[in-house]
PDB file of C-alpha atoms in Angstrom:
ATOM      1  CA  MET A  46     -29.995 -17.453 -24.333  1.00  0.00           C
ATOM      2  CA  LYS A  47     -27.457 -16.500 -27.020  1.00  0.00           C
ATOM      3  CA  LYS A  48     -25.977 -13.797 -24.766  1.00  0.00           C
ATOM      4  CA  THR A  49     -25.635 -16.294 -21.911  1.00  0.00           C
ATOM      5  CA  ILE A  50     -23.773 -18.778 -24.124  1.00  0.00           C
ATOM      6  CA  LEU A  51     -21.417 -16.067 -25.417  1.00  0.00           C
ATOM      7  CA  ALA A  52     -20.726 -14.801 -21.896  1.00  0.00           C
ATOM      8  CA  ALA A  53     -19.927 -18.324 -20.769  1.00  0.00           C
ATOM      9  CA  ALA A  54     -17.504 -18.674 -23.673  1.00  0.00           C
ATOM     10  CA  VAL A  55     -15.732 -15.424 -22.770  1.00  0.00           C
ATOM     11  CA  PHE A  56     -15.360 -16.274 -19.095  1.00  0.00           C
ATOM     12  CA  GLY A  57     -14.576 -19.935 -19.790  1.00  0.00           C
ATOM     13  CA  SER A  58     -11.577 -18.979 -21.928  1.00  0.00           C
ATOM     14  CA  VAL A  59     -10.376 -16.568 -19.250  1.00  0.00           C
ATOM     15  CA  PHE A  60     -10.398 -19.226 -16.559  1.00  0.00           C
ATOM     16  CA  ALA A  61      -8.761 -21.799 -18.840  1.00  0.00           C
ATOM     17  CA  GLN A  62      -5.847 -19.398 -19.359  1.00  0.00           C
ATOM     18  CA  GLN A  63      -5.754 -18.705 -15.627  1.00  0.00           C
ATOM     19  CA  ALA A  64      -5.357 -22.424 -14.917  1.00  0.00           C
ATOM     20  CA  LEU A  65      -2.330 -22.571 -17.231  1.00  0.00           C
ATOM     21  CA  ALA A  66      -0.776 -19.488 -15.622  1.00  0.00           C
ATOM     22  CA  GLU A  67      -1.148 -21.014 -12.161  1.00  0.00           C
ATOM     23  CA  ASP A  68       1.506 -23.592 -13.065  1.00  0.00           C
ATOM     24  CA  VAL A  69       4.179 -20.866 -12.804  1.00  0.00           C
ATOM     25  CA  LYS A  70       5.721 -20.603  -9.338  1.00  0.00           C
ATOM     26  CA  ILE A  71       6.225 -17.085  -7.963  1.00  0.00           C
ATOM     27  CA  PRO A  72       9.234 -16.706  -5.604  1.00  0.00           C
ATOM     28  CA  GLU A  73       8.351 -16.117  -1.963  1.00  0.00           C
ATOM     29  CA  GLN A  74       9.487 -12.688  -0.735  1.00  0.00           C
ATOM     30  CA  ALA A  75      11.342 -12.133   2.519  1.00  0.00           C
ATOM     31  CA  LEU A  76       9.993  -9.438   4.827  1.00  0.00           C
ATOM     32  CA  ASN A  77      11.877  -6.162   4.286  1.00  0.00           C
ATOM     33  CA  GLU A  78      11.948  -4.512   7.706  1.00  0.00           C
ATOM     34  CA  ALA A  79      13.204  -1.171   6.387  1.00  0.00           C
ATOM     35  CA  LEU A  80      10.393  -0.917   3.838  1.00  0.00           C
ATOM     36  CA  ARG A  81       7.794  -2.018   6.400  1.00  0.00           C
ATOM     37  CA  ALA A  82       8.991   0.639   8.852  1.00  0.00           C
ATOM     38  CA  ARG A  83       8.011   3.335   6.337  1.00  0.00           C
ATOM     39  CA  LEU A  84       4.338   2.331   6.444  1.00  0.00           C
ATOM     40  CA  PRO A  85       1.943   4.571   8.401  1.00  0.00           C
ATOM     41  CA  GLU A  86       1.527   3.397  11.980  1.00  0.00           C
ATOM     42  CA  ASP A  87      -2.202   2.751  11.619  1.00  0.00           C
ATOM     43  CA  ILE A  88      -1.607   0.389   8.716  1.00  0.00           C
ATOM     44  CA  ILE A  89       1.100  -1.506  10.592  1.00  0.00           C
ATOM     45  CA  LYS A  90      -1.282  -1.839  13.530  1.00  0.00           C
ATOM     46  CA  ALA A  91      -4.187  -3.002  11.353  1.00  0.00           C
ATOM     47  CA  GLY A  92      -1.981  -5.317   9.299  1.00  0.00           C
ATOM     48  CA  VAL A  93      -4.145  -4.692   6.216  1.00  0.00           C
ATOM     49  CA  ILE A  94      -4.110  -2.503   3.111  1.00  0.00           C
ATOM     50  CA  ASN A  95      -7.366  -2.253   1.165  1.00  0.00           C
ATOM     51  CA  ASP A  96      -7.032  -2.432  -2.638  1.00  0.00           C
ATOM     52  CA  VAL A  97      -9.961  -1.711  -4.981  1.00  0.00           C
ATOM     53  CA  ASN A  98     -10.470  -2.717  -8.620  1.00  0.00           C
ATOM     54  CA  SER A  99     -13.108  -1.904 -11.233  1.00  0.00           C
ATOM     55  CA  GLY A 100     -13.919  -5.472 -12.248  1.00  0.00           C
ATOM     56  CA  SER A 101     -12.428  -8.033 -14.613  1.00  0.00           C
ATOM     57  CA  PHE A 102      -9.474  -6.629 -16.552  1.00  0.00           C
ATOM     58  CA  PRO A 103      -7.672  -9.780 -17.771  1.00  0.00           C
ATOM     59  CA  PRO A 104      -4.930 -10.693 -17.481  1.00  0.00           C
ATOM     60  CA  TYR A 105      -4.332  -8.116 -14.735  1.00  0.00           C
ATOM     61  CA  GLN A 106      -7.531  -8.853 -12.805  1.00  0.00           C
ATOM     62  CA  ILE A 107      -9.682 -11.936 -13.248  1.00  0.00           C
ATOM     63  CA  ILE A 108     -12.803 -11.758 -11.088  1.00  0.00           C
ATOM     64  CA  ASN A 109     -14.723 -14.937 -10.245  1.00  0.00           C
ATOM     65  CA  GLY A 110     -17.320 -14.141  -7.601  1.00  0.00           C
ATOM     66  CA  LYS A 111     -15.320 -13.005  -4.579  1.00  0.00           C
ATOM     67  CA  ASP A 112     -12.061 -14.461  -5.918  1.00  0.00           C
ATOM     68  CA  VAL A 113      -9.629 -12.020  -7.533  1.00  0.00           C
ATOM     69  CA  ASN A 114      -6.706 -13.447  -9.507  1.00  0.00           C
ATOM     70  CA  GLY A 115      -4.366 -12.349 -12.255  1.00  0.00           C
ATOM     71  CA  ASP A 116      -1.119 -10.466 -12.742  1.00  0.00           C
ATOM     72  CA  ALA A 117      -2.010  -7.622 -10.358  1.00  0.00           C
ATOM     73  CA  THR A 118      -2.956 -10.076  -7.611  1.00  0.00           C
ATOM     74  CA  ASP A 119       0.382 -11.863  -7.941  1.00  0.00           C
ATOM     75  CA  MET A 120       2.088  -8.480  -7.679  1.00  0.00           C
ATOM     76  CA  THR A 121       0.159  -7.419  -4.562  1.00  0.00           C
ATOM     77  CA  ASP A 122       0.750 -10.818  -2.958  1.00  0.00           C
ATOM     78  CA  ALA A 123       4.502 -10.341  -3.429  1.00  0.00           C
ATOM     79  CA  LEU A 124       4.344  -6.750  -2.158  1.00  0.00           C
ATOM     80  CA  GLY A 125       2.360  -7.873   0.868  1.00  0.00           C
ATOM     81  CA  GLN A 126       5.103 -10.370   1.687  1.00  0.00           C
ATOM     82  CA  LEU A 127       7.765  -7.653   1.423  1.00  0.00           C
ATOM     83  CA  LEU A 128       5.741  -5.406   3.722  1.00  0.00           C
ATOM     84  CA  GLY A 129       4.462  -8.033   6.144  1.00  0.00           C
ATOM     85  CA  ILE A 130       0.923  -6.798   5.385  1.00  0.00           C
ATOM     86  CA  LYS A 131      -2.181  -8.504   4.007  1.00  0.00           C
ATOM     87  CA  ILE A 132      -3.475  -6.738   0.895  1.00  0.00           C
ATOM     88  CA  THR A 133      -7.199  -7.362   0.462  1.00  0.00           C
ATOM     89  CA  HIS A 134      -9.204  -6.799  -2.725  1.00  0.00           C
ATOM     90  CA  SER A 135     -12.623  -5.233  -3.279  1.00  0.00           C
ATOM     91  CA  THR A 136     -14.482  -4.884  -6.577  1.00  0.00           C
ATOM     92  CA  VAL A 137     -16.618  -1.889  -7.555  1.00  0.00           C
ATOM     93  CA  SER A 138     -18.335  -0.921 -10.792  1.00  0.00           C
ATOM     94  CA  GLY A 139     -16.100   1.171 -13.042  1.00  0.00           C
ATOM     95  CA  LEU A 140     -13.105   3.478 -12.631  1.00  0.00           C
ATOM     96  CA  PRO A 141     -15.146   6.436 -11.302  1.00  0.00           C
ATOM     97  CA  SER A 142     -16.176   4.247  -8.349  1.00  0.00           C
ATOM     98  CA  VAL A 143     -12.538   3.305  -7.772  1.00  0.00           C
ATOM     99  CA  LEU A 144     -11.474   6.954  -7.656  1.00  0.00           C
ATOM    100  CA  SER A 145     -14.373   8.051  -5.454  1.00  0.00           C
ATOM    101  CA  GLY A 146     -13.785   5.154  -3.062  1.00  0.00           C
ATOM    102  CA  ILE A 147     -10.135   6.110  -2.701  1.00  0.00           C
ATOM    103  CA  SER A 148     -11.015   9.801  -2.226  1.00  0.00           C
ATOM    104  CA  ALA A 149     -13.516   8.851   0.477  1.00  0.00           C
ATOM    105  CA  GLY A 150     -10.904   6.770   2.318  1.00  0.00           C
ATOM    106  CA  ARG A 151     -12.707   3.450   1.916  1.00  0.00           C
ATOM    107  CA  TYR A 152      -9.628   2.022   0.165  1.00  0.00           C
ATOM    108  CA  GLN A 153      -5.939   2.911   0.392  1.00  0.00           C
ATOM    109  CA  LEU A 154      -5.199   2.260  -3.287  1.00  0.00           C
ATOM    110  CA  GLY A 155      -6.360   0.796  -6.565  1.00  0.00           C
ATOM    111  CA  PHE A 156      -3.383  -1.273  -7.689  1.00  0.00           C
ATOM    112  CA  GLY A 157      -4.810  -1.472 -11.181  1.00  0.00           C
ATOM    113  CA  PRO A 158      -3.064  -0.877 -13.402  1.00  0.00           C
ATOM    114  CA  ASN A 159      -4.949   2.354 -14.090  1.00  0.00           C
ATOM    115  CA  GLY A 160      -4.060   4.939 -16.720  1.00  0.00           C
ATOM    116  CA  ASP A 161      -1.717   7.694 -15.524  1.00  0.00           C
ATOM    117  CA  PHE A 162      -2.481  11.065 -17.165  1.00  0.00           C
ATOM    118  CA  PRO A 163      -1.406  14.584 -16.122  1.00  0.00           C
ATOM    119  CA  SER A 164      -5.084  15.537 -15.884  1.00  0.00           C
ATOM    120  CA  ARG A 165      -5.554  12.921 -13.158  1.00  0.00           C
ATOM    121  CA  GLN A 166      -2.428  13.749 -11.173  1.00  0.00           C
ATOM    122  CA  GLY A 167      -3.953  16.794  -9.507  1.00  0.00           C
ATOM    123  CA  ALA A 168      -6.126  14.635  -7.264  1.00  0.00           C
ATOM    124  CA  ASN A 169      -4.161  11.381  -7.197  1.00  0.00           C
ATOM    125  CA  ASP A 170      -0.727   9.814  -7.293  1.00  0.00           C
ATOM    126  CA  PHE A 171       0.024   7.057  -9.786  1.00  0.00           C
ATOM    127  CA  VAL A 172       2.707   4.512  -8.942  1.00  0.00           C
ATOM    128  CA  ASP A 173       3.454   3.294 -12.441  1.00  0.00           C
ATOM    129  CA  TRP A 174       4.506  -0.301 -13.057  1.00  0.00           C
ATOM    130  CA  VAL A 175       3.533  -1.041 -16.683  1.00  0.00           C
ATOM    131  CA  ARG A 176       3.627   0.622 -20.090  1.00  0.00           C
ATOM    132  CA  GLU A 177       0.592   0.268 -22.299  1.00  0.00           C
ATOM    133  CA  TYR A 178      -0.752   0.903 -25.806  1.00  0.00           C
ATOM    134  CA  VAL A 179      -4.357   1.404 -26.946  1.00  0.00           C
ATOM    135  CA  VAL A 180      -5.736  -0.434 -29.987  1.00  0.00           C
ATOM    136  CA  PHE A 181      -8.966  -1.971 -31.338  1.00  0.00           C
ATOM    137  CA  ALA A 182     -10.247  -5.527 -31.040  1.00  0.00           C
ATOM    138  CA  VAL A 183     -12.377  -6.364 -34.102  1.00  0.00           C
ATOM    139  CA  LYS A 184     -14.032  -9.397 -35.667  1.00  0.00           C
ATOM    140  CA  HIS A 185     -11.727 -11.698 -37.659  1.00  0.00           C
ATOM    141  CA  GLY A 186     -10.894 -10.193 -41.042  1.00  0.00           C
ATOM    142  CA  ASN A 187     -11.710  -6.700 -39.765  1.00  0.00           C
ATOM    143  CA  PRO A 188     -14.907  -6.479 -41.852  1.00  0.00           C
ATOM    144  CA  GLU A 189     -15.476  -2.793 -40.986  1.00  0.00           C
ATOM    145  CA  GLY A 190     -11.926  -1.826 -42.016  1.00  0.00           C
ATOM    146  CA  ILE A 191     -11.025  -0.126 -38.731  1.00  0.00           C
ATOM    147  CA  THR A 192      -7.325   0.717 -38.995  1.00  0.00           C
ATOM    148  CA  SER A 193      -7.124   4.044 -37.112  1.00  0.00           C
ATOM    149  CA  LEU A 194      -9.163   6.528 -35.117  1.00  0.00           C
ATOM    150  CA  ASP A 195     -10.258   8.229 -38.330  1.00  0.00           C
ATOM    151  CA  THR A 196     -11.652   4.979 -39.730  1.00  0.00           C
ATOM    152  CA  ALA A 197     -13.766   4.543 -36.570  1.00  0.00           C
ATOM    153  CA  CYS A 198     -16.107   7.258 -37.878  1.00  0.00           C
ATOM    154  CA  GLY A 199     -19.585   5.909 -38.487  1.00  0.00           C
ATOM    155  CA  LYS A 200     -18.860   2.737 -36.524  1.00  0.00           C
ATOM    156  CA  ARG A 201     -20.096   1.258 -33.225  1.00  0.00           C
ATOM    157  CA  ILE A 202     -17.198   1.399 -30.760  1.00  0.00           C
ATOM    158  CA  ALA A 203     -17.233  -0.188 -27.300  1.00  0.00           C
ATOM    159  CA  VAL A 204     -15.112   1.364 -24.520  1.00  0.00           C
ATOM    160  CA  MET A 205     -14.702   1.107 -20.761  1.00  0.00           C
ATOM    161  CA  ALA A 206     -16.860   3.655 -18.942  1.00  0.00           C
ATOM    162  CA  GLY A 207     -14.857   6.431 -17.284  1.00  0.00           C
ATOM    163  CA  GLY A 208     -11.562   5.340 -18.852  1.00  0.00           C
ATOM    164  CA  SER A 209      -9.077   7.257 -20.972  1.00  0.00           C
ATOM    165  CA  ALA A 210     -10.094   5.395 -24.151  1.00  0.00           C
ATOM    166  CA  GLU A 211     -13.674   6.590 -23.671  1.00  0.00           C
ATOM    167  CA  LYS A 212     -12.424  10.188 -23.494  1.00  0.00           C
ATOM    168  CA  VAL A 213     -10.361   9.788 -26.674  1.00  0.00           C
ATOM    169  CA  ILE A 214     -13.152   8.112 -28.656  1.00  0.00           C
ATOM    170  CA  LYS A 215     -15.644  10.796 -27.584  1.00  0.00           C
ATOM    171  CA  GLU A 216     -13.224  13.490 -28.756  1.00  0.00           C
ATOM    172  CA  GLN A 217     -12.867  11.604 -32.049  1.00  0.00           C
ATOM    173  CA  ASN A 218     -16.661  11.438 -32.273  1.00  0.00           C
ATOM    174  CA  GLU A 219     -16.825  15.238 -32.292  1.00  0.00           C
ATOM    175  CA  LYS A 220     -14.632  15.274 -35.402  1.00  0.00           C
ATOM    176  CA  CYS A 221     -16.611  12.453 -36.999  1.00  0.00           C
ATOM    177  CA  THR A 222     -19.938  14.149 -36.261  1.00  0.00           C
ATOM    178  CA  ALA A 223     -18.705  17.348 -37.893  1.00  0.00           C
ATOM    179  CA  ASP A 224     -18.028  15.255 -41.004  1.00  0.00           C
ATOM    180  CA  GLY A 225     -21.493  13.699 -40.840  1.00  0.00           C
ATOM    181  CA  LYS A 226     -20.342  10.240 -39.693  1.00  0.00           C
ATOM    182  CA  PRO A 227     -20.843  10.073 -35.898  1.00  0.00           C
ATOM    183  CA  ILE A 228     -19.505   7.195 -33.819  1.00  0.00           C
ATOM    184  CA  GLU A 229     -21.937   5.170 -31.747  1.00  0.00           C
ATOM    185  CA  VAL A 230     -20.000   5.110 -28.479  1.00  0.00           C
ATOM    186  CA  GLN A 231     -20.956   2.164 -26.255  1.00  0.00           C
ATOM    187  CA  SER A 232     -19.643   2.446 -22.676  1.00  0.00           C
ATOM    188  CA  TYR A 233     -19.390  -0.689 -20.517  1.00  0.00           C
ATOM    189  CA  ASN A 234     -18.288  -1.200 -16.923  1.00  0.00           C
ATOM    190  CA  ASP A 235     -15.931  -4.123 -17.563  1.00  0.00           C
ATOM    191  CA  GLN A 236     -13.780  -5.774 -20.219  1.00  0.00           C
ATOM    192  CA  PRO A 237     -15.777  -9.005 -20.714  1.00  0.00           C
ATOM    193  CA  SER A 238     -18.992  -7.067 -21.429  1.00  0.00           C
ATOM    194  CA  SER A 239     -17.154  -4.942 -23.991  1.00  0.00           C
ATOM    195  CA  ILE A 240     -15.646  -7.979 -25.726  1.00  0.00           C
ATOM    196  CA  LEU A 241     -19.034  -9.674 -25.678  1.00  0.00           C
ATOM    197  CA  ALA A 242     -20.522  -6.682 -27.521  1.00  0.00           C
ATOM    198  CA  VAL A 243     -18.066  -7.254 -30.396  1.00  0.00           C
ATOM    199  CA  ARG A 244     -18.475 -11.038 -30.464  1.00  0.00           C
ATOM    200  CA  SER A 245     -22.266 -10.722 -30.510  1.00  0.00           C
ATOM    201  CA  ASN A 246     -22.222  -8.084 -33.313  1.00  0.00           C
ATOM    202  CA  ARG A 247     -23.597  -5.319 -31.110  1.00  0.00           C
ATOM    203  CA  ALA A 248     -20.347  -3.349 -31.579  1.00  0.00           C
ATOM    204  CA  ASP A 249     -17.881  -3.171 -34.461  1.00  0.00           C
ATOM    205  CA  ALA A 250     -14.803  -2.841 -32.253  1.00  0.00           C
ATOM    206  CA  PHE A 251     -13.590  -2.505 -28.677  1.00  0.00           C
ATOM    207  CA  PHE A 252     -11.088   0.336 -28.126  1.00  0.00           C
ATOM    208  CA  SER A 253      -8.919  -0.378 -25.089  1.00  0.00           C
ATOM    209  CA  SER A 254      -5.516  -1.338 -23.693  1.00  0.00           C
ATOM    210  CA  GLN A 255      -3.533  -3.707 -25.889  1.00  0.00           C
ATOM    211  CA  ALA A 256      -2.545  -6.145 -23.117  1.00  0.00           C
ATOM    212  CA  PRO A 257      -6.067  -7.269 -22.155  1.00  0.00           C
ATOM    213  CA  LEU A 258      -7.223  -7.132 -25.779  1.00  0.00           C
ATOM    214  CA  THR A 259      -4.343  -9.423 -26.774  1.00  0.00           C
ATOM    215  CA  TYR A 260      -5.441 -11.763 -24.000  1.00  0.00           C
ATOM    216  CA  PHE A 261      -9.035 -11.868 -25.252  1.00  0.00           C
ATOM    217  CA  VAL A 262      -7.989 -12.256 -28.891  1.00  0.00           C
ATOM    218  CA  GLN A 263      -5.821 -15.241 -27.977  1.00  0.00           C
ATOM    219  CA  GLN A 264      -8.810 -16.862 -26.254  1.00  0.00           C
ATOM    220  CA  SER A 265     -11.350 -16.148 -29.021  1.00  0.00           C
ATOM    221  CA  ASN A 266     -10.664 -19.222 -31.180  1.00  0.00           C
ATOM    222  CA  GLY A 267      -9.892 -17.018 -34.155  1.00  0.00           C
ATOM    223  CA  GLN A 268     -13.059 -14.924 -33.893  1.00  0.00           C
ATOM    224  CA  LEU A 269     -11.225 -11.687 -33.046  1.00  0.00           C
ATOM    225  CA  GLU A 270      -8.060  -9.857 -34.038  1.00  0.00           C
ATOM    226  CA  LEU A 271      -6.256  -6.630 -33.155  1.00  0.00           C
ATOM    227  CA  ALA A 272      -6.407  -3.552 -35.380  1.00  0.00           C
ATOM    228  CA  ALA A 273      -4.571  -0.196 -35.531  1.00  0.00           C
ATOM    229  CA  THR A 274      -1.530  -1.575 -33.718  1.00  0.00           C
ATOM    230  CA  GLY A 275       1.750   0.353 -33.801  1.00  0.00           C
ATOM    231  CA  GLN A 276      -0.028   3.729 -33.787  1.00  0.00           C
ATOM    232  CA  LYS A 277      -0.520   6.369 -31.117  1.00  0.00           C
ATOM    233  CA  ASN A 278      -4.322   6.286 -31.493  1.00  0.00           C
ATOM    234  CA  GLY A 279      -4.755   9.485 -29.519  1.00  0.00           C
ATOM    235  CA  PHE A 280      -2.182   8.672 -26.827  1.00  0.00           C
ATOM    236  CA  ASP A 281       1.432   9.617 -26.175  1.00  0.00           C
ATOM    237  CA  ASP A 282       3.593   7.409 -23.921  1.00  0.00           C
ATOM    238  CA  LEU A 283       1.045   5.625 -21.772  1.00  0.00           C
ATOM    239  CA  TYR A 284       1.980   4.495 -18.282  1.00  0.00           C
ATOM    240  CA  GLN A 285      -0.347   2.630 -15.975  1.00  0.00           C
ATOM    241  CA  GLY A 286      -0.118   1.867 -12.290  1.00  0.00           C
ATOM    242  CA  ALA A 287      -1.585   1.942  -8.820  1.00  0.00           C
ATOM    243  CA  VAL A 288      -3.721   4.978  -8.011  1.00  0.00           C
ATOM    244  CA  LEU A 289      -3.528   6.474  -4.510  1.00  0.00           C
ATOM    245  CA  PRO A 290      -4.636   9.691  -2.811  1.00  0.00           C
ATOM    246  CA  LYS A 291      -2.448  12.681  -3.687  1.00  0.00           C
ATOM    247  CA  ASP A 292       0.784  12.721  -1.632  1.00  0.00           C
ATOM    248  CA  SER A 293      -0.129   9.459   0.089  1.00  0.00           C
ATOM    249  CA  PRO A 294       2.668   8.152   2.338  1.00  0.00           C
ATOM    250  CA  LEU A 295       2.142   4.810   0.596  1.00  0.00           C
ATOM    251  CA  SER A 296       3.137   6.117  -2.845  1.00  0.00           C
ATOM    252  CA  GLU A 297       6.897   6.006  -2.333  1.00  0.00           C
ATOM    253  CA  VAL A 298       6.651   2.779  -0.315  1.00  0.00           C
ATOM    254  CA  PHE A 299       4.863   1.019  -3.182  1.00  0.00           C
ATOM    255  CA  ARG A 300       7.203   2.519  -5.792  1.00  0.00           C
ATOM    256  CA  ASP A 301      10.231   1.191  -3.913  1.00  0.00           C
ATOM    257  CA  GLY A 302       8.565  -2.159  -3.241  1.00  0.00           C
ATOM    258  CA  ILE A 303       7.784  -2.608  -6.927  1.00  0.00           C
ATOM    259  CA  GLN A 304      11.366  -1.664  -7.772  1.00  0.00           C
ATOM    260  CA  MET A 305      12.600  -4.384  -5.395  1.00  0.00           C
ATOM    261  CA  LEU A 306      10.470  -6.897  -7.312  1.00  0.00           C
ATOM    262  CA  ILE A 307      11.901  -5.594 -10.596  1.00  0.00           C
ATOM    263  CA  ASP A 308      15.467  -5.845  -9.307  1.00  0.00           C
ATOM    264  CA  ASN A 309      15.124  -9.373  -7.872  1.00  0.00           C
ATOM    265  CA  GLY A 310      13.411 -10.773 -10.983  1.00  0.00           C
ATOM    266  CA  THR A 311      10.003 -11.471  -9.405  1.00  0.00           C
ATOM    267  CA  TYR A 312       8.305  -8.759 -11.479  1.00  0.00           C
ATOM    268  CA  ALA A 313       9.561 -10.338 -14.715  1.00  0.00           C
ATOM    269  CA  THR A 314       8.425 -13.789 -13.580  1.00  0.00           C
ATOM    270  CA  ILE A 315       4.922 -12.487 -12.851  1.00  0.00           C
ATOM    271  CA  MET A 316       4.621 -10.431 -16.029  1.00  0.00           C
ATOM    272  CA  LYS A 317       5.842 -13.292 -18.239  1.00  0.00           C
ATOM    273  CA  LYS A 318       3.502 -15.700 -16.456  1.00  0.00           C
ATOM    274  CA  TRP A 319       0.564 -13.658 -17.755  1.00  0.00           C
ATOM    275  CA  GLY A 320       2.001 -12.927 -21.224  1.00  0.00           C
ATOM    276  CA  LEU A 321       2.816  -9.295 -20.454  1.00  0.00           C
ATOM    277  CA  GLU A 322       6.469  -9.176 -21.525  1.00  0.00           C
ATOM    278  CA  LYS A 323       5.839  -6.239 -23.887  1.00  0.00           C
ATOM    279  CA  ASN A 324       4.357  -4.164 -21.058  1.00  0.00           C
ATOM    280  CA  MET A 325       7.311  -4.395 -18.655  1.00  0.00           C
ATOM    281  CA  ILE A 326       9.264  -1.333 -17.515  1.00  0.00           C
ATOM    282  CA  ASP A 327      12.765  -1.171 -16.019  1.00  0.00           C
ATOM    283  CA  LYS A 328      12.054   1.425 -13.361  1.00  0.00           C
ATOM    284  CA  ALA A 329       8.909   2.027 -11.326  1.00  0.00           C
ATOM    285  CA  GLY A 330       7.977   5.673 -10.816  1.00  0.00           C
ATOM    286  CA  ILE A 331       5.411   8.108  -9.494  1.00  0.00           C
ATOM    287  CA  ASN A 332       3.331  10.143 -11.959  1.00  0.00           C
ATOM    288  CA  LEU A 333       5.483   9.244 -14.948  1.00  0.00           C
ATOM    289  CA  ALA A 334       2.992  10.613 -17.466  1.00  0.00           C
ATOM    290  CA  GLY A 335       4.471  13.650 -19.128  1.00  0.00           C
ATOM    291  CA  LYS A 336       7.843  13.500 -17.405  1.00  0.00           C
ATOM    292  CA  THR A 337      10.948  11.445 -16.842  1.00  0.00           C
ATOM    293  CA  ALA A 338      10.888   8.651 -14.246  1.00  0.00           C
ATOM    294  CA  GLN A 339      11.552   9.744 -10.684  1.00  0.00           C
TER     295      GLN A 339
END
């Protein structure tokens, strides 16, 4: 019963924020014939591009049954208008399912944003459209004193299964275990479940991207706060974006479409609508991790 009430509180705050964001009007995009002409013929004929996500990742993706809303949906709606294509959305469980679904050809892309790392670029392209930071969400007052990766030793840390934060916290756990203070790593398939673990005292902190954590903290009625901000926390410059098959003909099309939205101000309108001003970039790029923008 307690878990049900907490879950309702988490999702209720998400949808309340969504209702406020819906008051912002996104400019309609004119069809760009030159950009559309660069799409593969089979996609033009079908009139559809299939996008896949790994579940609720507010404020980028807010999943309510079959409805998908949020910053990423506003972006794909605008891109679909530029391309004269309908972009549909499917939800699977976790990032590994996103990547396997794209590899198997069930989906053309996962607009994300998903973490771009050199280790992932061998099998996929990343069309990067945001910059991100990774921090902790903790209970108000930070009772466990988590201020860095090192201070996570001996604590219960929630992470997203299959994500980059899970990899970093597991590497940190090896160091902590050697010092006799192992981390209890708790892996969840979505953001709300991870936040719920902290709010219900099953985890001491949630280690994840700052943008969605900021969103949840703002909706927690003072129950949560951010910790270890302004630090690298195991990451260098962190770009996130749409993931596609390696050398997909759609990669450059989406990069250039996103850049059009940046240049005409629509990108800024969408990002500000969802409180993501600090995550904006000036130039979209492909596989930006570890190199200069293309």
